[in-house]
XYZ file of C-alpha atoms in Angstrom:
787
model
C 41.725 147.593 54.025
C 39.051 145.308 55.452
C 40.785 142.503 57.660
C 41.173 139.228 55.413
C 39.001 136.112 56.416
C 40.630 133.085 57.516
C 40.894 130.783 54.615
C 38.608 128.078 56.557
C 36.873 130.715 58.472
C 35.356 132.252 55.340
C 32.066 130.997 53.840
C 31.773 127.324 52.962
C 33.390 127.075 49.190
C 30.658 125.866 46.848
C 30.904 122.491 45.697
C 29.673 121.395 42.443
C 29.530 118.036 41.002
C 31.047 117.555 37.676
C 27.922 115.134 37.215
C 25.459 117.717 37.880
C 27.028 119.885 35.423
C 26.613 120.569 31.842
C 29.091 118.044 29.875
C 29.257 116.019 27.031
C 32.238 113.834 28.659
C 31.460 110.126 29.861
C 29.781 109.528 33.530
C 31.752 107.369 35.597
C 29.412 104.938 37.879
C 30.110 102.126 40.496
C 30.880 99.424 38.298
C 33.599 96.759 37.849
C 36.976 98.201 37.806
C 35.872 101.777 38.645
C 34.107 100.701 41.899
C 37.011 101.923 44.190
C 37.232 105.264 41.910
C 34.039 105.686 42.817
C 34.583 105.012 46.413
C 37.042 107.487 46.734
C 34.793 110.093 44.918
C 33.249 113.114 47.117
C 30.553 113.247 44.473
C 30.133 109.100 44.110
C 30.153 109.803 40.311
C 32.492 111.734 37.845
C 33.040 113.047 34.323
C 35.308 111.705 31.951
C 36.973 114.122 29.708
C 38.866 111.730 26.617
C 39.219 114.296 24.293
C 40.444 117.857 23.234
C 36.689 118.764 22.352
C 34.891 117.403 25.850
C 34.487 119.619 28.565
C 32.420 120.091 32.069
C 31.152 123.335 32.477
C 30.032 124.741 35.694
C 27.365 127.488 36.364
C 28.812 129.802 39.306
C 26.023 130.248 42.454
C 27.915 132.432 44.304
C 30.842 135.089 44.004
C 34.117 133.047 43.698
C 37.924 134.253 42.657
C 39.674 130.942 43.566
C 39.027 127.258 41.661
C 40.306 124.217 42.872
C 39.192 120.577 41.059
C 39.191 117.359 42.451
C 40.151 114.822 39.885
C 42.081 111.351 38.641
C 44.818 111.203 36.381
C 45.845 107.963 34.927
C 49.120 106.650 36.496
C 52.076 106.230 34.203
C 52.982 102.541 33.062
C 55.940 101.984 35.084
C 54.322 104.006 37.998
C 55.748 107.670 39.009
C 52.462 109.844 37.489
C 52.140 111.976 34.616
C 51.036 115.151 33.461
C 48.261 116.813 31.558
C 46.962 120.407 30.994
C 43.504 121.553 31.659
C 42.025 124.772 30.186
C 40.057 126.913 32.025
C 37.297 129.003 30.138
C 35.463 131.699 31.591
C 32.143 132.669 29.947
C 33.771 130.595 26.880
C 37.233 132.894 27.059
C 40.001 130.674 27.716
C 41.687 132.414 30.677
C 43.840 130.027 32.377
C 45.712 126.797 32.063
C 45.786 124.153 34.854
C 48.506 121.652 35.383
C 47.184 118.213 36.612
C 49.502 115.483 38.019
C 49.109 111.873 39.382
C 52.666 112.297 40.446
C 50.998 112.088 44.390
C 48.273 109.863 43.560
C 48.335 105.838 42.690
C 49.492 103.667 45.523
C 49.407 99.965 45.093
C 49.404 96.713 47.209
C 49.327 96.225 50.868
C 50.324 98.821 53.532
C 52.780 100.887 53.710
C 51.836 100.574 49.726
C 54.088 100.906 47.209
C 54.038 103.144 43.817
C 54.888 100.243 41.818
C 52.199 99.496 39.318
C 52.939 95.401 39.422
C 52.151 95.135 43.204
C 48.619 95.918 41.528
C 45.056 96.863 44.014
C 45.472 100.256 43.028
C 43.717 102.984 44.881
C 44.495 107.065 46.114
C 43.480 107.710 43.068
C 42.448 111.849 43.389
C 44.577 114.750 43.875
C 43.532 118.457 43.771
C 44.804 121.531 41.645
C 43.700 124.989 42.382
C 43.872 128.657 41.042
C 43.348 132.244 41.634
C 41.182 133.096 38.755
C 42.355 136.660 38.539
C 39.045 138.488 38.894
C 35.704 137.795 41.497
C 33.047 136.376 39.135
C 29.782 136.851 39.820
C 26.797 134.481 40.250
C 25.890 133.072 36.773
C 29.354 132.896 35.301
C 30.080 129.638 33.241
C 33.394 128.380 34.271
C 34.288 125.177 31.734
C 36.986 122.815 31.879
C 38.427 121.008 28.974
C 41.693 119.213 28.164
C 44.222 121.096 26.264
C 45.265 119.989 22.800
C 47.516 117.221 22.375
C 46.408 115.766 25.901
C 46.454 112.180 25.481
C 45.207 110.655 28.437
C 41.657 110.740 29.924
C 41.109 112.643 33.233
C 38.074 112.451 35.528
C 36.366 115.414 36.976
C 34.926 114.557 40.163
C 34.239 118.077 41.664
C 34.954 121.897 41.706
C 34.984 123.887 44.626
C 34.463 127.622 44.002
C 35.336 130.327 47.092
C 36.294 133.713 47.919
C 40.139 133.760 48.600
C 39.621 137.128 50.785
C 42.799 138.415 48.930
C 46.202 138.836 50.190
C 46.292 140.446 53.921
C 48.724 143.458 54.292
C 51.759 142.997 56.549
C 51.284 143.433 60.621
C 52.706 146.174 62.305
C 56.332 146.412 63.383
C 56.983 143.004 61.744
C 60.372 141.391 60.062
C 59.942 141.074 56.542
C 61.666 137.460 55.368
C 62.536 139.378 52.092
C 65.198 141.167 54.106
C 66.862 138.340 55.264
C 67.297 137.094 51.568
C 64.076 135.244 51.427
C 63.172 134.399 47.410
C 59.339 134.645 46.894
C 60.084 133.356 43.202
C 60.859 130.028 44.073
C 64.175 130.040 42.441
C 66.700 130.046 45.159
C 66.098 128.094 48.520
C 64.979 129.970 51.058
C 65.214 127.496 54.073
C 68.340 129.184 55.340
C 66.789 132.745 54.932
C 63.534 131.758 56.854
C 65.418 130.014 59.516
C 66.847 133.630 60.014
C 64.005 135.824 59.977
C 62.534 133.094 62.188
C 65.530 133.278 64.756
C 65.539 137.082 64.471
C 61.775 137.246 65.417
C 62.074 135.320 68.188
C 64.630 136.893 69.702
C 63.268 140.404 69.295
C 59.662 139.460 70.321
C 58.611 140.563 66.457
C 55.854 139.199 63.979
C 58.003 137.472 61.320
C 55.736 138.444 57.751
C 56.265 135.924 54.781
C 54.908 138.499 51.660
C 53.091 136.635 48.876
C 55.006 134.297 47.167
C 56.577 130.681 46.556
C 59.307 129.919 48.903
C 61.097 126.962 47.978
C 62.149 125.213 51.700
C 64.028 121.847 51.775
C 63.708 121.109 55.142
C 62.173 121.842 58.712
C 62.067 125.228 59.964
C 62.512 125.301 63.930
C 60.383 127.679 65.929
C 59.859 128.804 69.381
C 57.966 131.898 70.648
C 57.515 133.532 67.820
C 54.612 134.337 65.535
C 55.261 133.707 61.508
C 52.222 134.993 59.102
C 51.932 135.064 55.754
C 49.433 136.653 53.263
C 47.187 133.892 53.470
C 47.083 130.366 51.911
C 46.102 131.245 48.568
C 49.029 134.086 48.320
C 51.770 132.859 50.702
C 52.940 129.028 50.082
C 55.819 127.218 51.372
C 57.347 124.022 48.807
C 59.579 121.722 48.679
C 60.864 118.068 49.546
C 60.975 118.241 52.882
C 59.302 121.282 53.906
C 57.784 121.668 57.023
C 57.447 123.675 60.367
C 58.702 122.209 63.347
C 58.886 123.411 67.257
C 61.147 122.086 69.692
C 60.076 118.590 70.927
C 59.544 117.120 74.050
C 60.604 116.898 76.951
C 61.162 120.619 76.062
C 58.688 121.804 74.307
C 57.892 124.846 72.196
C 55.700 127.224 73.558
C 53.424 130.864 72.389
C 54.213 129.215 68.905
C 51.816 131.235 66.108
C 51.891 130.136 62.301
C 49.121 131.651 60.497
C 48.201 132.510 56.730
C 50.547 130.109 54.952
C 50.420 127.025 52.664
C 52.314 124.129 53.059
C 53.033 122.108 50.138
C 55.006 119.142 50.354
C 56.564 116.303 48.001
C 55.767 112.912 49.169
C 54.602 110.532 46.422
C 54.581 107.501 48.748
C 54.072 106.160 52.642
C 57.320 106.228 54.740
C 56.457 105.957 58.568
C 60.126 106.313 59.518
C 60.401 109.596 57.296
C 59.311 113.003 59.180
C 57.945 114.627 56.243
C 54.962 116.213 57.958
C 53.863 119.498 57.492
C 53.775 120.749 61.078
C 55.605 118.759 63.838
C 57.220 119.007 67.068
C 55.765 120.013 70.409
C 53.825 123.352 69.784
C 52.306 123.913 73.365
C 52.569 126.816 75.827
C 49.436 128.781 74.391
C 50.795 128.245 70.604
C 47.994 128.710 67.958
C 48.048 127.070 64.351
C 45.459 128.598 61.925
C 44.670 129.802 58.695
C 46.407 127.191 56.937
C 46.842 124.906 54.130
C 48.587 121.387 54.135
C 48.720 119.330 51.295
C 51.252 116.459 50.046
C 53.203 115.586 52.995
C 53.209 112.556 54.927
C 51.158 113.603 57.924
C 49.168 116.915 57.843
C 50.067 117.599 61.412
C 51.480 115.091 63.182
C 52.578 116.281 67.452
C 54.465 114.465 69.731
C 53.757 115.237 73.627
C 53.917 115.314 76.448
C 53.204 118.767 76.453
C 49.799 121.270 76.856
C 48.257 124.295 75.512
C 47.461 124.232 71.898
C 44.929 125.562 69.430
C 44.316 124.150 66.208
C 41.615 126.175 63.945
C 40.817 126.938 60.280
C 43.236 124.582 58.998
C 42.595 122.649 55.413
C 44.687 119.945 55.160
C 44.321 117.302 51.919
C 45.820 114.694 49.823
C 48.472 113.306 52.615
C 49.701 110.337 52.600
C 49.092 109.175 56.386
C 47.136 110.620 58.972
C 45.596 114.489 58.793
C 45.832 115.235 62.641
C 47.600 113.181 65.001
C 47.902 114.059 68.849
C 50.633 111.349 70.312
C 51.631 110.454 73.531
C 50.920 112.761 76.262
C 48.989 115.657 74.358
C 46.922 118.119 76.772
C 44.510 120.989 76.561
C 44.395 120.815 73.038
C 41.260 122.269 70.409
C 41.159 121.171 67.052
C 38.424 123.399 65.449
C 37.082 124.812 61.983
C 39.595 122.332 60.383
C 38.566 120.699 57.029
C 40.211 117.310 55.972
C 39.886 114.917 52.748
C 41.893 112.431 51.273
C 44.115 111.315 53.976
C 45.782 108.302 53.332
C 45.078 107.349 57.061
C 42.849 108.665 60.056
C 41.423 111.866 59.612
C 42.203 112.860 63.188
C 43.726 110.534 65.330
C 44.416 110.734 69.147
C 47.058 108.329 70.120
C 47.650 107.917 73.836
C 50.738 105.783 73.501
C 52.865 105.369 76.635
C 51.483 108.693 78.246
C 47.843 109.724 78.325
C 46.546 112.345 75.868
C 43.596 114.624 77.561
C 41.494 117.304 77.825
C 41.551 117.284 74.135
C 38.544 118.588 72.019
C 37.735 118.155 68.683
C 34.826 120.405 67.639
C 33.143 121.831 64.259
C 35.665 120.071 61.958
C 34.870 118.283 58.368
C 36.307 115.324 57.648
C 35.922 113.427 54.048
C 37.339 110.728 52.973
C 40.060 109.149 54.960
C 41.406 106.696 52.293
C 42.148 104.257 55.279
C 41.082 104.397 58.872
C 38.836 106.444 60.324
C 37.456 109.834 60.327
C 38.316 110.405 64.391
C 40.317 107.905 66.248
C 40.548 108.326 70.274
C 42.899 105.784 70.689
C 43.414 105.306 74.792
C 43.461 108.647 77.352
C 41.153 110.463 79.374
C 38.596 113.108 79.325
C 38.277 113.631 75.474
C 35.272 116.007 73.398
C 34.307 114.955 70.217
C 31.774 117.302 69.171
C 29.523 119.143 65.968
C 31.882 117.371 63.438
C 30.635 116.371 60.316
C 31.900 113.406 58.786
C 31.401 112.086 55.333
C 31.993 108.743 53.397
C 34.421 106.278 54.544
C 36.448 103.815 52.410
C 37.959 101.044 54.116
C 39.406 99.792 57.699
C 37.233 102.218 59.753
C 34.506 103.826 60.702
C 33.256 107.912 61.171
C 33.884 107.755 65.122
C 36.461 105.140 66.599
C 37.256 104.960 70.504
C 39.307 102.176 71.389
C 41.743 100.689 73.170
C 44.214 99.760 71.138
C 47.730 99.902 69.387
C 49.365 99.882 72.880
C 47.432 103.133 74.040
C 46.930 103.822 77.771
C 43.260 102.515 78.632
C 40.862 104.975 77.835
C 39.358 106.583 81.407
C 37.725 109.621 82.806
C 34.787 111.131 80.392
C 34.779 110.465 76.656
C 31.929 112.944 75.271
C 30.849 112.152 71.468
C 27.846 114.989 71.057
C 26.371 116.697 67.887
C 27.964 115.097 65.676
C 27.062 114.202 61.723
C 27.960 111.084 60.364
C 27.042 109.954 56.535
C 27.437 106.986 54.746
C 30.467 106.204 57.227
C 31.784 102.553 58.009
C 33.583 100.563 55.795
C 34.636 96.788 55.197
C 37.624 95.668 57.173
C 39.529 92.995 56.301
C 41.367 91.766 59.483
C 37.862 91.417 60.712
C 36.822 90.103 57.521
C 33.525 91.938 58.156
C 32.137 95.714 58.328
C 32.808 97.892 61.028
C 30.081 100.566 62.121
C 30.047 104.133 61.527
C 30.346 104.810 65.734
C 32.964 101.895 66.341
C 33.791 101.156 69.835
C 36.322 98.467 70.468
C 38.096 96.980 73.122
C 40.901 95.640 72.109
C 43.725 95.716 74.100
C 41.921 95.789 77.321
C 37.962 95.925 78.453
C 36.990 99.863 78.221
C 35.670 101.380 81.419
C 35.538 105.027 80.521
C 32.541 106.785 81.150
C 31.460 107.251 77.476
C 28.294 109.608 76.341
C 27.118 109.699 73.003
C 24.558 112.347 73.141
C 22.485 114.003 69.888
C 24.498 112.718 66.746
C 22.880 112.066 63.543
C 24.093 108.768 61.728
C 22.607 108.884 57.904
C 23.109 105.982 55.737
C 25.724 103.878 57.387
C 27.469 101.049 55.333
C 26.858 98.929 57.931
C 25.982 98.571 61.517
C 25.359 102.375 62.960
C 26.645 101.961 66.076
C 29.361 98.888 67.007
C 30.947 97.805 70.102
C 33.009 94.861 69.628
C 35.988 93.243 71.673
C 36.482 92.585 75.049
C 34.443 93.718 78.083
C 32.908 97.086 77.483
C 31.103 99.501 80.307
C 29.769 103.146 81.031
C 28.529 103.340 77.746
C 25.456 105.919 77.306
C 23.605 106.482 74.383
C 21.212 109.257 74.284
C 19.399 111.002 71.692
C 20.935 109.316 68.886
C 18.959 109.606 65.249
C 19.865 106.959 63.124
C 18.581 106.730 59.633
C 19.890 103.735 56.986
C 22.038 101.228 58.116
C 23.401 98.346 55.802
C 23.008 95.890 58.914
C 21.176 96.924 62.108
C 20.956 100.093 64.674
C 23.240 98.098 67.489
C 25.714 95.762 66.719
C 27.089 94.174 70.443
C 29.902 92.076 70.050
C 31.442 91.964 73.314
C 30.337 91.355 76.791
C 29.291 94.441 78.910
C 26.167 96.471 79.003
C 25.166 99.978 77.284
C 22.107 102.430 78.255
C 20.171 103.377 75.341
C 17.503 106.331 75.733
C 15.748 108.271 73.384
C 17.723 106.360 70.045
C 15.654 106.408 66.926
C 16.389 104.330 64.100
C 14.635 104.197 60.653
C 15.469 102.068 57.031
C 17.659 99.583 58.689
C 18.712 97.077 56.449
C 18.501 93.593 58.487
C 17.619 94.019 62.051
C 17.608 96.471 64.698
C 19.857 94.869 66.955
C 22.520 92.123 66.227
C 23.468 90.623 69.856
C 25.596 87.588 69.100
C 27.279 87.481 72.956
C 24.562 86.928 75.851
C 26.785 88.314 77.884
C 25.810 92.079 76.354
C 23.220 94.096 78.792
C 21.188 96.340 76.870
C 19.334 98.648 79.416
C 16.882 100.572 77.869
C 15.774 103.885 78.976
C 12.707 105.900 77.716
C 11.591 107.181 74.249
C 13.785 104.224 71.947
C 12.045 103.636 68.676
C 12.136 101.685 65.567
C 14.688 99.111 66.346
C 13.226 96.603 68.630
C 13.631 93.494 66.853
C 16.718 91.638 67.454
C 19.112 88.887 65.874
C 21.774 86.723 66.729
C 23.197 86.165 63.484
C 23.032 88.228 60.249
C 21.911 86.798 56.588
C 24.787 86.517 54.376
C 24.633 88.903 51.919
C 26.231 86.504 49.204
C 29.965 87.664 49.725
C 32.592 85.178 49.572
C 34.212 84.784 52.820
C 38.056 83.897 52.865
C 40.373 82.240 54.920
C 43.316 84.605 55.051
C 43.404 87.865 53.498
C 47.593 87.887 52.717
C 50.020 84.966 52.066
C 53.350 84.759 52.850
C 55.978 82.665 51.116
C 59.669 81.098 52.339
C 62.817 82.985 51.478
C 63.262 81.522 48.302
C 66.704 81.662 46.157
C 66.158 83.746 42.622
C 64.709 81.270 39.839
C 63.670 78.956 42.192
C 59.951 78.078 43.132
C 58.138 78.180 46.527
C 54.458 76.992 46.878
C 51.895 76.781 46.330
C 50.461 78.376 49.291
C 46.896 78.456 49.339
C 43.397 79.973 50.778
C 40.267 78.505 50.885
C 37.074 80.755 49.837
C 34.012 79.810 51.161
C 30.346 80.669 49.299
C 27.818 80.853 52.185
C 24.938 81.084 49.850
C 22.345 81.982 48.550
C 23.399 81.272 45.220
C 26.003 79.974 43.093
C 28.955 82.158 42.305
C 30.766 82.368 39.354
C 34.681 83.178 39.201
C 35.632 85.144 36.082
C 38.911 85.589 36.194
C 42.196 84.781 38.843
C 45.115 86.788 38.253
C 48.411 87.523 40.620
C 51.205 89.889 40.317
C 54.689 90.646 40.704
C 56.735 87.460 41.429
C 54.042 85.364 41.392
C 51.597 83.382 39.228
C 47.944 82.047 40.371
C 46.915 78.621 40.421
C 44.258 77.535 39.431
C 43.940 80.348 37.498
C 40.681 78.499 35.300
C 37.182 80.104 36.091
C 34.971 78.028 38.285
C 31.944 78.099 39.794
C 31.365 77.689 43.552
C 28.032 76.133 44.831
C 26.247 77.485 48.042
C 27.787 76.280 51.018
C 30.844 75.090 48.964
C 34.575 75.833 49.344
C 36.873 76.550 46.362
C 41.034 76.418 47.238
C 42.594 79.180 45.296
C 46.255 80.358 45.741
C 49.973 81.258 43.834
C 53.728 80.051 43.661
C 56.382 82.307 44.173
C 59.207 82.523 41.513
C 61.444 85.638 42.772
C 63.515 87.334 40.189
C 65.807 89.045 42.380
C 67.066 89.225 46.496
C 64.903 91.061 48.780
C 61.140 91.576 49.701
C 58.837 90.747 46.505
C 55.105 91.450 46.971
C 52.329 91.354 44.754
C 48.333 90.660 45.109
C 45.908 87.723 44.226
C 42.873 89.006 42.801
C 39.890 86.593 42.450
C 37.277 88.157 40.285
C 33.524 86.860 40.568
C 29.690 88.168 40.292
C 29.401 88.069 44.306
C 29.010 91.351 46.560
C 31.844 93.010 47.254
C 33.908 91.837 44.520
C 37.166 91.811 43.657
C 38.582 89.507 46.595
C 42.322 90.492 46.840
C 44.857 88.543 48.507
C 48.398 90.273 49.475
C 51.445 88.290 48.650
C 54.766 88.509 50.340
C 57.920 86.719 49.877
C 61.667 87.245 50.056
C 64.356 86.628 47.388
C 66.776 84.802 49.173
C 70.845 85.286 48.833
C 72.891 81.999 50.597
C 75.789 84.508 50.103
C 73.955 87.551 51.745
C 71.988 88.295 54.467
C 71.279 84.954 55.949
C 68.227 86.532 58.145
C 66.476 88.073 55.279
C 62.884 86.481 55.170
C 63.824 83.991 58.054
C 61.307 83.221 60.877
C 61.847 85.819 63.930
C 60.365 86.429 67.220
C 60.432 88.905 70.041
C 59.490 89.841 73.398
C 56.963 91.805 72.797
C 55.556 94.104 69.890
C 53.767 97.225 69.387
C 50.649 96.814 67.170
C 51.494 97.905 63.833
C 55.739 97.067 64.481
C 55.828 93.607 64.436
C 59.788 91.610 64.687
C 59.212 90.685 60.754
C 59.938 93.942 60.267
C 63.435 93.806 60.754
C 63.896 90.769 58.004
C 61.733 92.187 55.065
C 64.415 93.718 53.621
C 62.435 97.132 53.665
C 64.315 99.744 55.425
C 61.223 101.912 56.181
C 59.416 99.403 58.508
C 60.643 98.277 62.266
C 60.143 96.319 64.767
C 59.263 98.293 68.048
C 58.823 96.720 71.620
C 55.878 97.861 73.816
C 57.420 100.686 75.304
C 56.562 99.002 78.951
C 60.196 98.617 79.547
C 63.348 96.682 79.372
C 64.784 93.921 79.292
C 63.741 93.059 75.323
C 64.915 90.741 72.886
C 64.490 89.880 69.606
C 65.519 86.754 67.885
C 65.635 84.893 64.221
C 65.938 81.107 63.117
C 68.343 80.508 60.391
C 66.650 77.309 59.878
C 70.159 76.038 59.470
C 73.523 76.199 61.469
C 75.878 79.120 59.973
C 79.103 79.926 60.719
C 78.963 83.644 61.127
C 81.095 86.541 60.874
C 79.590 89.638 61.562
C 75.633 91.163 62.423
C 74.358 93.971 61.102
C 71.936 95.728 62.883
C 69.802 99.367 61.735
C 67.262 101.911 62.368
C 65.445 104.218 60.059
C 67.792 106.355 58.047
C 65.150 109.473 58.978
C 65.385 108.698 62.320
C 67.874 110.605 64.965
C 70.234 109.301 66.809
C 70.195 107.457 69.551
C 71.939 104.768 71.497
C 70.831 101.008 72.232
C 72.448 98.646 74.601
C 72.491 95.229 73.075
C 73.940 92.028 74.218
C 74.029 88.997 71.607
C 73.642 85.361 72.265
C 73.638 82.299 69.777
C 73.218 78.615 69.551
C 72.557 75.506 67.581
C 68.972 75.334 69.542
C 66.539 77.879 70.675
C 66.905 76.310 73.860
C 71.075 75.962 74.241
C 71.733 79.884 73.448
C 74.900 81.089 74.987
C 76.316 84.623 75.187
C 78.785 85.699 72.234
C 78.608 89.257 72.765
C 78.640 91.360 76.092
C 76.027 94.110 76.801
C 77.747 96.956 74.845
C 76.452 100.326 73.490
C 75.420 100.600 69.614
C 75.266 104.165 68.595
C 72.978 104.344 65.584
C 73.841 107.970 63.846
C 72.582 109.558 60.740
C 76.089 110.374 59.516
C 76.784 106.364 59.541
C 73.373 105.646 58.149
C 71.788 104.823 61.513
C 73.940 101.343 61.082
C 75.913 99.356 63.830
C 77.825 96.201 62.623
C 78.878 93.654 65.552
C 81.394 91.177 64.926
C 81.553 87.699 65.414
C 83.357 84.672 65.248
C 80.820 81.249 65.924
C 78.403 78.499 64.697
C 74.804 78.800 65.119
C 71.106 78.680 64.256
C 69.570 80.640 66.557
C 70.392 84.320 67.260
C 69.405 86.588 69.952
C 69.884 89.929 70.574
C 68.992 91.553 73.916
C 67.946 94.931 74.453
C 68.356 96.734 77.774
C 68.680 100.240 77.171
C 67.781 102.612 74.531
C 68.252 106.584 75.156
C 65.290 107.539 72.294
C 62.411 105.971 74.614
C 61.441 103.183 77.331
C 61.688 100.144 74.319
C 63.812 98.664 72.037
C 63.527 99.780 67.755
C 65.137 97.884 64.779
C 64.360 98.379 61.185
C 66.752 96.063 60.357
C 68.543 92.604 61.654
C 70.877 91.020 59.142
C 73.351 88.218 59.834
C 75.984 87.316 57.650
C 78.141 84.088 57.732
C 81.755 83.233 56.132
C 81.591 82.602 52.284
């Protein structure tokens, strides 16, 4: 038997757009309420099948025995998804039925998102379903998809991908079969402990562990070290279940010589919980480890690895439909190559290198394909040194990111050494960013936390149809950038957008089809050093004309803690129409426990400003969220303003929703997370040492009885040393509890209760040690008084 090609190393799947196929369904275009649906589509349009008689039919151009359908199915009215069935016909004869679900799609509201439709602002619409066709279909075969009789909800078909699976691989010689340890390939029984026993035996004996074809139920992480685990191929061997994952020992004692191949990992993650370890592959697989020929879907991250460790190859891995990053190499990861991987529909960055506390270095990201990250960037480098981003194909940004993003950001160690960006192709990348209230470039360099001084070489890249600028440099000072041999074909605004001080050298950069100008340089402090061969972008502007879209004074409104059934507000934002045309407001609406004010449509003349807002009437206690939506005829409509408030119980947690501040905070982990009533968000200090402090203002003196501290329930045990100070004024704090170890353990729900008897308005925690890392971290800071 010939050797089976790895799934991603075989010929590229043939991608067929539904809009180009034979159909009697309805074409879906980018207008009105469908604009975000189309923005998340690979094909930039789709076909809606809404009845038993409607179909879409594809004509095969290459042999195929496997089908993957990318689709969008409506959510249930109350969230949680629904199901439907597609009939699959081969040459007009029914051969298969394909079950579709929206259980893993449809998120709402602002980050970190919710599954509650009342939060509004729906996104993450698509999912994939796949099946083996039972035979190899020759070119010319007609494959028709149609809703099964009785299907009562419409389905939008984006694309169909046809490929050859390669057939199941044979078992390796002298391998240990997982079946001999009790693993169940039918999925009826939980195989977690059986597979762990097989892996442990393989490690001890130095033998490969073989997973024959089948669907194995796995409900936790399997721990692998010094062992090879092989399946029959991702189309044939799958691990499925809530909590499924493969993990190596973690730093500072990383795993080594782990080889995982020929397996699919299909999780059951239906929402984003950054505190949960629900990743397909985790740990610290160094020492010459290899991850290859894998398919990962419906996990939080596909692969999230925590250093420090070195020596890993990730190749030919398919990752899709995650709630967070596709691949994230975090904290001191080095000597790693990621190559030949395909990622789409990730909930955050496709591939991220995050040098949090310790620098990543000598990492190569080469020849990968990344499509449609739903939030963030296709490839992101946050700090570190000596990284290579080469020969990748990056297509279609959605929001808050570019194709390639290099930044001093998120508390990462500062960029240093040589950063090479070479031979990449970026198509329709760059997107709108609500924080900056503007678009970001396809290639986006950002000096956020600190100036950038690394030697950044950008060579022989092709940037096509960039949504805004092709190249953007922003933030504080940026030096050491060399742009050489770049081809820019189409950009929404300009070739270069220079919004920092510093310098860059440009040679052999050509540009055509620019929307407004060649260079946008509002900062005169930026020096552009021109070498030979530049063409097509010599004109320059200090400002960009308005495209007619509205400017908003804020993208979020926060309301004070409010008793249930009482009303807070209104809180307002200002919306400016920069012109040149009047803007008609068609509708204003708010979701959740919020009411829009005003609700009547109006006209905003050019140059004028209008006020819009909402009032808050919590229906119950706890964190309440919603969205204010303003529908207009301006470009990039509608406007979404996130709404947040807290229903306050005077007999409960007195810190809930109250003002809070901290000594330091890492980006994305603010002190407000400890008083927002959400157990899966947390405050984290900058990781640069101790002491750290966290302080809440109860807004009135309260006779206290206890303080409750928590870390997320999914975290491993840790001990933080905490002292408590309190007072009636923030400058009159006095010690009320001396420093003491607080043990957060999963068996006690990671909760610590501190007893106290004093009256105070301001409560401060002083943290001087943490066994888990060099900083403080808490998800809840509750203060309870006498009833």
